PDB file of C-alpha atoms in Angstrom:
ATOM      1  CA  MET A 858     152.540  83.358  83.488  1.00  0.00           C
ATOM      2  CA  ILE A 859     153.392  86.247  81.259  1.00  0.00           C
ATOM      3  CA  PHE A 860     151.397  87.685  78.348  1.00  0.00           C
ATOM      4  CA  SER A 861     153.324  85.864  75.576  1.00  0.00           C
ATOM      5  CA  GLU A 862     152.383  82.560  77.373  1.00  0.00           C
ATOM      6  CA  LEU A 863     148.582  83.178  77.072  1.00  0.00           C
ATOM      7  CA  GLU A 864     148.034  81.832  73.571  1.00  0.00           C
ATOM      8  CA  PRO A 865     150.031  78.650  74.091  1.00  0.00           C
ATOM      9  CA  PHE A 866     148.065  78.112  77.335  1.00  0.00           C
ATOM     10  CA  LEU A 867     144.769  78.635  75.462  1.00  0.00           C
ATOM     11  CA  ASP A 868     145.852  76.170  72.763  1.00  0.00           C
ATOM     12  CA  LYS A 869     147.079  73.607  75.334  1.00  0.00           C
ATOM     13  CA  LYS A 870     143.822  73.603  77.266  1.00  0.00           C
ATOM     14  CA  ARG A 871     141.777  73.333  74.091  1.00  0.00           C
ATOM     15  CA  ARG A 872     143.871  70.282  72.952  1.00  0.00           C
ATOM     16  CA  GLU A 873     143.224  68.750  76.442  1.00  0.00           C
ATOM     17  CA  LEU A 874     139.539  69.447  76.087  1.00  0.00           C
ATOM     18  CA  LEU A 875     139.358  67.880  72.676  1.00  0.00           C
ATOM     19  CA  ALA A 876     141.297  64.824  73.941  1.00  0.00           C
ATOM     20  CA  ALA A 877     138.939  64.484  76.928  1.00  0.00           C
ATOM     21  CA  LEU A 878     135.906  64.652  74.534  1.00  0.00           C
ATOM     22  CA  ASP A 879     137.419  62.121  72.303  1.00  0.00           C
ATOM     23  CA  ALA A 880     137.073  59.639  75.107  1.00  0.00           C
ATOM     24  CA  PHE A 881     133.352  59.611  74.383  1.00  0.00           C
ATOM     25  CA  GLY A 882     131.875  57.744  71.458  1.00  0.00           C
ATOM     26  CA  PRO A 883     128.761  59.082  69.690  1.00  0.00           C
ATOM     27  CA  GLU A 884     126.553  56.764  71.772  1.00  0.00           C
ATOM     28  CA  GLU A 885     128.108  58.078  75.040  1.00  0.00           C
ATOM     29  CA  ARG A 886     127.527  61.764  74.585  1.00  0.00           C
ATOM     30  CA  HIS A 887     124.474  61.710  76.816  1.00  0.00           C
ATOM     31  CA  LEU A 888     126.417  60.590  79.800  1.00  0.00           C
ATOM     32  CA  SER A 889     126.839  62.752  82.825  1.00  0.00           C
ATOM     33  CA  GLU A 890     128.593  62.480  86.179  1.00  0.00           C
ATOM     34  CA  TYR A 891     125.400  62.244  88.148  1.00  0.00           C
ATOM     35  CA  GLU A 892     121.622  62.454  87.656  1.00  0.00           C
ATOM     36  CA  GLY A 893     120.871  65.970  86.332  1.00  0.00           C
ATOM     37  CA  GLY A 894     124.484  66.731  85.569  1.00  0.00           C
ATOM     38  CA  TRP A 895     125.709  68.097  82.297  1.00  0.00           C
ATOM     39  CA  ASN A 896     126.710  65.762  79.504  1.00  0.00           C
ATOM     40  CA  PRO A 897     129.595  66.425  76.984  1.00  0.00           C
ATOM     41  CA  ALA A 898     127.458  68.303  74.545  1.00  0.00           C
ATOM     42  CA  GLN A 899     126.065  70.493  77.203  1.00  0.00           C
ATOM     43  CA  ILE A 900     129.608  71.155  78.578  1.00  0.00           C
ATOM     44  CA  ILE A 901     130.642  72.178  75.069  1.00  0.00           C
ATOM     45  CA  GLU A 902     127.579  74.578  74.805  1.00  0.00           C
ATOM     46  CA  HIS A 903     128.372  75.966  78.229  1.00  0.00           C
ATOM     47  CA  LEU A 904     132.030  76.681  77.341  1.00  0.00           C
ATOM     48  CA  SER A 905     130.913  78.531  74.221  1.00  0.00           C
ATOM     49  CA  ILE A 906     128.510  80.655  76.206  1.00  0.00           C
ATOM     50  CA  VAL A 907     131.054  81.632  78.829  1.00  0.00           C
ATOM     51  CA  GLU A 908     133.720  82.314  76.224  1.00  0.00           C
ATOM     52  CA  GLU A 909     131.216  84.602  74.433  1.00  0.00           C
ATOM     53  CA  GLN A 910     130.639  86.418  77.727  1.00  0.00           C
ATOM     54  CA  VAL A 911     134.359  86.857  78.212  1.00  0.00           C
ATOM     55  CA  ILE A 912     134.727  88.287  74.766  1.00  0.00           C
ATOM     56  CA  ALA A 913     131.851  90.677  75.478  1.00  0.00           C
ATOM     57  CA  GLU A 914     133.374  91.709  78.828  1.00  0.00           C
ATOM     58  CA  ILE A 915     136.878  92.277  77.413  1.00  0.00           C
ATOM     59  CA  GLY A 916     135.272  94.297  74.569  1.00  0.00           C
ATOM     60  CA  ARG A 917     133.458  96.394  77.167  1.00  0.00           C
ATOM     61  CA  LEU A 918     136.701  96.917  79.074  1.00  0.00           C
ATOM     62  CA  LEU A 919     138.581  97.958  75.955  1.00  0.00           C
ATOM     63  CA  SER A 920     135.947 100.304  74.763  1.00  0.00           C
ATOM     64  CA  GLY A 921     135.484 102.068  78.090  1.00  0.00           C
ATOM     65  CA  GLU A 922     138.927 103.527  78.620  1.00  0.00           C
ATOM     66  CA  ALA A 923     141.337 105.738  76.793  1.00  0.00           C
ATOM     67  CA  VAL A 924     144.032 103.745  75.003  1.00  0.00           C
ATOM     68  CA  ARG A 925     147.354 103.976  76.846  1.00  0.00           C
ATOM     69  CA  PRO A 926     150.639 102.327  75.756  1.00  0.00           C
ATOM     70  CA  SER A 927     151.136  98.746  77.085  1.00  0.00           C
ATOM     71  CA  GLU A 928     152.935  98.018  80.346  1.00  0.00           C
ATOM     72  CA  PRO A 929     156.206  96.105  79.940  1.00  0.00           C
ATOM     73  CA  GLU A 930     155.397  92.477  79.470  1.00  0.00           C
ATOM     74  CA  ASP A 931     156.753  91.577  82.924  1.00  0.00           C
ATOM     75  CA  ARG A 932     154.383  94.049  84.577  1.00  0.00           C
ATOM     76  CA  LYS A 933     151.229  93.073  82.570  1.00  0.00           C
ATOM     77  CA  ARG A 934     149.200  91.093  85.061  1.00  0.00           C
ATOM     78  CA  VAL A 935     147.878  87.912  83.406  1.00  0.00           C
ATOM     79  CA  ASP A 936     147.555  85.048  85.783  1.00  0.00           C
ATOM     80  CA  VAL A 937     144.316  84.377  87.647  1.00  0.00           C
ATOM     81  CA  MET A 938     145.484  81.318  89.590  1.00  0.00           C
ATOM     82  CA  ALA A 939     146.843  83.181  92.564  1.00  0.00           C
ATOM     83  CA  LEU A 940     143.662  85.341  92.870  1.00  0.00           C
ATOM     84  CA  PHE A 941     141.385  82.223  92.603  1.00  0.00           C
ATOM     85  CA  GLU A 942     143.577  80.364  95.168  1.00  0.00           C
ATOM     86  CA  GLN A 943     143.623  83.289  97.518  1.00  0.00           C
ATOM     87  CA  LYS A 944     139.711  83.377  97.419  1.00  0.00           C
ATOM     88  CA  GLY A 945     139.526  79.525  97.864  1.00  0.00           C
ATOM     89  CA  LEU A 946     138.070  79.165  94.429  1.00  0.00           C
ATOM     90  CA  LEU A 947     140.284  76.440  93.084  1.00  0.00           C
ATOM     91  CA  GLY A 948     139.156  72.857  93.320  1.00  0.00           C
ATOM     92  CA  THR A 949     135.744  73.760  94.621  1.00  0.00           C
ATOM     93  CA  PRO A 950     132.463  73.069  93.046  1.00  0.00           C
ATOM     94  CA  LYS A 951     130.786  76.187  91.652  1.00  0.00           C
ATOM     95  CA  THR A 952     127.289  76.963  90.376  1.00  0.00           C
ATOM     96  CA  SER A 953     127.162  78.516  86.937  1.00  0.00           C
ATOM     97  CA  PRO A 954     125.095  81.617  86.669  1.00  0.00           C
ATOM     98  CA  PRO A 955     121.821  80.958  84.767  1.00  0.00           C
ATOM     99  CA  SER A 956     123.041  83.093  81.864  1.00  0.00           C
ATOM    100  CA  ALA A 957     125.730  80.532  81.222  1.00  0.00           C
ATOM    101  CA  PHE A 958     123.462  77.394  81.499  1.00  0.00           C
ATOM    102  CA  PRO A 959     123.384  75.276  78.323  1.00  0.00           C
ATOM    103  CA  THR A 960     120.024  74.872  76.674  1.00  0.00           C
ATOM    104  CA  GLY A 961     120.679  71.243  75.797  1.00  0.00           C
ATOM    105  CA  LYS A 962     119.479  71.926  72.232  1.00  0.00           C
ATOM    106  CA  VAL A 963     122.889  72.364  70.592  1.00  0.00           C
ATOM    107  CA  ALA A 964     124.002  69.163  68.748  1.00  0.00           C
ATOM    108  CA  TYR A 965     127.504  67.939  69.687  1.00  0.00           C
ATOM    109  CA  GLU A 966     129.123  68.592  66.317  1.00  0.00           C
ATOM    110  CA  ASP A 967     127.493  72.142  66.073  1.00  0.00           C
ATOM    111  CA  GLY A 968     128.729  72.908  69.529  1.00  0.00           C
ATOM    112  CA  LEU A 969     132.280  71.980  68.517  1.00  0.00           C
ATOM    113  CA  GLU A 970     132.095  74.246  65.478  1.00  0.00           C
ATOM    114  CA  ARG A 971     130.704  77.120  67.591  1.00  0.00           C
ATOM    115  CA  LEU A 972     133.415  76.496  70.207  1.00  0.00           C
ATOM    116  CA  ALA A 973     136.166  76.760  67.563  1.00  0.00           C
ATOM    117  CA  GLU A 974     134.688  79.893  66.154  1.00  0.00           C
ATOM    118  CA  VAL A 975     134.346  81.593  69.512  1.00  0.00           C
ATOM    119  CA  ARG A 976     137.953  80.637  70.420  1.00  0.00           C
ATOM    120  CA  GLY A 977     139.103  82.286  67.164  1.00  0.00           C
ATOM    121  CA  ARG A 978     137.322  85.475  68.226  1.00  0.00           C
ATOM    122  CA  LEU A 979     138.839  85.298  71.727  1.00  0.00           C
ATOM    123  CA  LYS A 980     142.355  84.833  70.386  1.00  0.00           C
ATOM    124  CA  ALA A 981     141.851  87.754  67.942  1.00  0.00           C
ATOM    125  CA  LEU A 982     141.772  89.994  71.018  1.00  0.00           C
ATOM    126  CA  LEU A 983     145.405  89.121  71.841  1.00  0.00           C
ATOM    127  CA  PRO A 984     147.040  91.692  69.622  1.00  0.00           C
ATOM    128  CA  LEU A 985     144.664  94.431  71.006  1.00  0.00           C
ATOM    129  CA  LEU A 986     145.570  93.445  74.626  1.00  0.00           C
ATOM    130  CA  ALA A 987     149.341  93.284  73.804  1.00  0.00           C
ATOM    131  CA  ALA A 988     149.360  96.782  72.376  1.00  0.00           C
ATOM    132  CA  ARG A 989     147.715  98.656  75.232  1.00  0.00           C
ATOM    133  CA  GLU A 990     147.701  99.060  78.988  1.00  0.00           C
ATOM    134  CA  THR A 991     145.412  96.464  80.569  1.00  0.00           C
ATOM    135  CA  ASN A 992     146.146  96.274  84.248  1.00  0.00           C
ATOM    136  CA  SER A 993     143.699  99.153  84.969  1.00  0.00           C
ATOM    137  CA  LEU A 994     140.955  97.640  82.796  1.00  0.00           C
ATOM    138  CA  VAL A 995     139.237  95.833  85.492  1.00  0.00           C
ATOM    139  CA  SER A 996     135.797  94.397  86.278  1.00  0.00           C
ATOM    140  CA  ARG A 997     134.248  92.050  88.849  1.00  0.00           C
ATOM    141  CA  HIS A 998     133.878  88.389  87.932  1.00  0.00           C
ATOM    142  CA  PRO A 999     130.731  86.560  89.194  1.00  0.00           C
ATOM    143  CA  LEU A1000     132.942  84.620  91.562  1.00  0.00           C
ATOM    144  CA  GLY A1001     133.776  87.858  93.381  1.00  0.00           C
ATOM    145  CA  VAL A1002     137.323  88.643  92.127  1.00  0.00           C
ATOM    146  CA  GLU A1003     138.445  91.668  90.178  1.00  0.00           C
ATOM    147  CA  LEU A1004     139.978  90.628  86.816  1.00  0.00           C
ATOM    148  CA  ASN A1005     141.696  92.791  84.314  1.00  0.00           C
ATOM    149  CA  ALA A1006     141.274  92.351  80.625  1.00  0.00           C
ATOM    150  CA  CYS A1007     144.188  89.927  80.185  1.00  0.00           C
ATOM    151  CA  GLN A1008     143.019  87.929  83.241  1.00  0.00           C
ATOM    152  CA  TRP A1009     139.553  87.585  81.798  1.00  0.00           C
ATOM    153  CA  LEU A1010     141.145  86.076  78.694  1.00  0.00           C
ATOM    154  CA  GLN A1011     143.209  83.588  80.775  1.00  0.00           C
ATOM    155  CA  PHE A1012     140.064  82.793  82.777  1.00  0.00           C
ATOM    156  CA  SER A1013     138.557  81.200  79.659  1.00  0.00           C
ATOM    157  CA  ALA A1014     141.254  78.604  79.601  1.00  0.00           C
ATOM    158  CA  VAL A1015     141.227  78.094  83.373  1.00  0.00           C
ATOM    159  CA  HIS A1016     137.485  77.627  83.283  1.00  0.00           C
ATOM    160  CA  GLU A1017     137.920  75.178  80.366  1.00  0.00           C
ATOM    161  CA  TRP A1018     140.451  73.265  82.515  1.00  0.00           C
ATOM    162  CA  GLY A1019     137.775  72.673  85.243  1.00  0.00           C
ATOM    163  CA  HIS A1020     135.461  71.212  82.667  1.00  0.00           C
ATOM    164  CA  ILE A1021     138.173  68.962  81.341  1.00  0.00           C
ATOM    165  CA  HIS A1022     138.351  67.480  84.833  1.00  0.00           C
ATOM    166  CA  GLN A1023     134.541  67.113  84.826  1.00  0.00           C
ATOM    167  CA  LEU A1024     134.716  65.219  81.542  1.00  0.00           C
ATOM    168  CA  LYS A1025     137.398  62.927  82.988  1.00  0.00           C
ATOM    169  CA  ARG A1026     135.075  62.317  86.044  1.00  0.00           C
ATOM    170  CA  ILE A1027     132.176  61.452  83.789  1.00  0.00           C
ATOM    171  CA  ARG A1028     134.453  59.044  81.882  1.00  0.00           C
ATOM    172  CA  LYS A1029     135.625  57.451  85.069  1.00  0.00           C
ATOM    173  CA  VAL A1030     132.036  56.984  86.458  1.00  0.00           C
ATOM    174  CA  HIS A1031     131.054  55.155  83.307  1.00  0.00           C
ATOM    175  CA  SER A1032     134.240  53.154  82.755  1.00  0.00           C
ATOM    176  CA  GLY A1033     133.042  50.310  84.948  1.00  0.00           C
TER     177      GLY A1033
END
């Protein structure tokens, strides 16, 4: 993946998320994959929390270093998939840090509005990331991998992708 593919990737994963959510009627939004698992409204809240944390982390990275001209697009590291695969993190269940747990108090529709607002703020970072060097703006992800500012942004969509699969599993469990 190259930098110019980030925004289309974010948009594609969001469309997939909304399609997965559309599979649940209003009377089904309490369903979870297993006892004590998150329901669709909680997943939406969790995604908003994580994306806000990503925005804060990227902001911290951007403010902590002198601005240098951007690398050429083909040298701007963006993709997290190889890193996650190398660490054995793809396709494995993970425990969310407590700071990203949903409260369960956010109504479904309010959660969707918040999710859209947060995504807008995340995408607003794209021009800032495009204009400056980002490969050296690195911090450690809770899963133990070092991510640069662009990789943090892509992580948002990859994280969302995992919860799309979770929603599909919930739907399958309750489809009879």
